[in-house]
């Protein structure tokens, strides 16, 4: 089985070189914020952030307590996310489990502010945060 670009990567262990921009990506949509909006609404915290490539929703990763990026995919059917972490440009496809090294450039900003800590946000991360991660 091949990834969206025909190069493989559907098992999540062999990253493909790139992703087909026609697969539900809207590069013009800006991110919905600088942190996980769902965690913010609940007063929670996150480890890493993911950006929906279709609507710009920022959600927390699956190691985070809220797992809001996955919840967004399940609620909306938007399968593609890009890392919203500094220095990372990879994409993940929830539908196929494919990891892609790159893809279309999305509207800026393309990462959380570097002064925002990970885990974050500052002031809401509990001292025992490592024990609260999903693994």
Coordinates of C-alpha atoms in Angstrom, one line a residue:
X1 CA 0.0 0.0 0.0
X2 CA 1.3 3.5 -0.8
X3 CA 0.9 6.9 0.9
X4 CA -1.0 9.8 -0.6
X5 CA 2.0 10.7 -2.8
X6 CA 2.6 7.1 -4.0
X7 CA 5.8 6.6 -2.0
X8 CA 4.7 4.6 1.0
X9 CA 4.5 5.6 4.6
X10 CA 1.0 4.3 5.4
X11 CA 2.1 2.4 8.5
X12 CA 3.5 5.5 10.2
X13 CA 7.0 4.1 10.4
X14 CA 8.4 4.9 6.9
X15 CA 7.9 8.6 6.3
X16 CA 7.0 9.6 2.7
X17 CA 8.7 12.5 1.1
X18 CA 5.7 14.7 0.6
X19 CA 1.9 14.8 0.7
X20 CA -0.6 15.6 -2.0
X21 CA -1.9 19.1 -1.3
X22 CA -5.3 18.1 -2.8
X23 CA -6.0 15.8 0.1
X24 CA -8.1 18.2 2.2
X25 CA -5.5 20.8 2.8
X26 CA -6.3 24.5 2.8
X27 CA -2.9 26.3 2.8
X28 CA -4.6 29.8 3.1
X29 CA -6.3 29.1 6.5
X30 CA -4.2 30.5 9.4
X31 CA -3.8 28.6 12.7
X32 CA -6.7 29.0 15.2
X33 CA -4.3 30.2 17.9
X34 CA -0.9 29.7 19.5
X35 CA -2.0 26.8 21.8
X36 CA -4.6 24.1 22.1
X37 CA -7.9 26.0 22.2
X38 CA -9.7 23.1 23.8
X39 CA -7.2 22.9 26.6
X40 CA -7.4 26.6 27.1
X41 CA -11.2 26.4 27.3
X42 CA -10.9 23.8 30.0
X43 CA -7.9 25.3 31.9
X44 CA -5.8 22.3 30.9
X45 CA -2.3 21.9 29.5
X46 CA -0.5 20.1 26.6
X47 CA 2.8 18.5 25.7
X48 CA 3.0 19.1 21.9
X49 CA 0.7 20.9 19.4
X50 CA -0.8 19.8 16.1
X51 CA -2.4 22.0 13.4
X52 CA -5.4 20.8 11.3
X53 CA -4.3 21.3 7.7
X54 CA -7.9 21.9 6.6
X55 CA -9.3 24.4 9.1
X56 CA -6.4 25.6 11.3
X57 CA -7.6 24.1 14.6
X58 CA -4.8 23.8 17.0
X59 CA -5.0 20.6 19.2
X60 CA -2.8 18.8 21.6
X61 CA -1.0 15.6 20.8
X62 CA -1.9 12.1 21.9
X63 CA 0.6 12.1 24.7
X64 CA -1.2 15.2 26.2
X65 CA -4.0 14.6 28.7
X66 CA -6.7 16.0 26.4
X67 CA -5.7 14.4 23.1
X68 CA -7.6 17.2 21.4
X69 CA -6.0 16.9 17.9
X70 CA -7.3 13.3 17.6
X71 CA -10.7 14.4 19.1
X72 CA -10.9 17.1 16.4
X73 CA -10.3 14.5 13.6
X74 CA -12.9 12.2 15.0
X75 CA -15.5 15.1 15.3
X76 CA -14.8 16.7 11.9
X77 CA -13.3 14.0 9.7
X78 CA -10.3 16.3 9.0
X79 CA -7.5 13.7 8.7
X80 CA -4.4 15.7 8.2
X81 CA -2.4 17.6 10.8
X82 CA 1.0 19.2 10.7
X83 CA 3.2 19.6 13.7
X84 CA 2.9 23.0 15.3
X85 CA 6.2 22.6 17.1
X86 CA 9.3 24.8 16.3
X87 CA 11.5 23.3 13.6
X88 CA 9.0 20.5 12.6
X89 CA 7.2 20.4 9.2
X90 CA 5.9 16.8 9.1
X91 CA 2.3 15.8 8.5
X92 CA 0.3 13.0 10.0
X93 CA -2.8 11.4 8.3
X94 CA -5.2 10.0 10.9
X95 CA -7.2 8.1 8.3
X96 CA -4.2 6.0 7.1
X97 CA -1.6 6.3 9.8
X98 CA 0.8 7.8 7.3
X99 CA 3.6 10.1 8.4
X100 CA 4.9 12.6 5.8
X101 CA 8.2 14.4 6.0
X102 CA 6.8 17.5 4.3
X103 CA 3.8 18.9 2.5
X104 CA 2.4 22.2 1.3
X105 CA 3.4 25.4 3.1
X106 CA 0.6 26.5 5.4
X107 CA -0.3 30.1 6.3
X108 CA 1.9 31.6 9.0
X109 CA 2.6 31.2 11.7
X110 CA 3.7 27.7 11.2
X111 CA 4.7 26.9 14.8
X112 CA 3.9 27.9 18.3
X113 CA 5.8 30.8 19.7
X114 CA 9.3 29.7 20.7
X115 CA 8.9 31.5 24.1
X116 CA 5.9 29.3 24.8
X117 CA 7.2 26.3 26.7
X118 CA 6.5 22.7 26.0
X119 CA 4.7 21.4 27.9
X120 CA 2.6 24.5 28.2
X121 CA 1.2 26.9 28.7
X122 CA 3.3 28.4 31.4
X123 CA 1.6 28.4 34.8
X124 CA -0.8 25.5 34.1
X125 CA 1.5 22.5 33.8
X126 CA 1.4 20.4 37.0
X127 CA 4.7 19.4 38.7
X128 CA 3.9 15.7 38.0
X129 CA 3.1 16.3 34.3
X130 CA 5.3 13.4 33.2
X131 CA 3.2 11.0 35.2
X132 CA 0.0 12.3 33.5
X133 CA 1.1 11.7 29.9
X134 CA -0.6 9.1 27.7
X135 CA 1.9 6.6 26.5

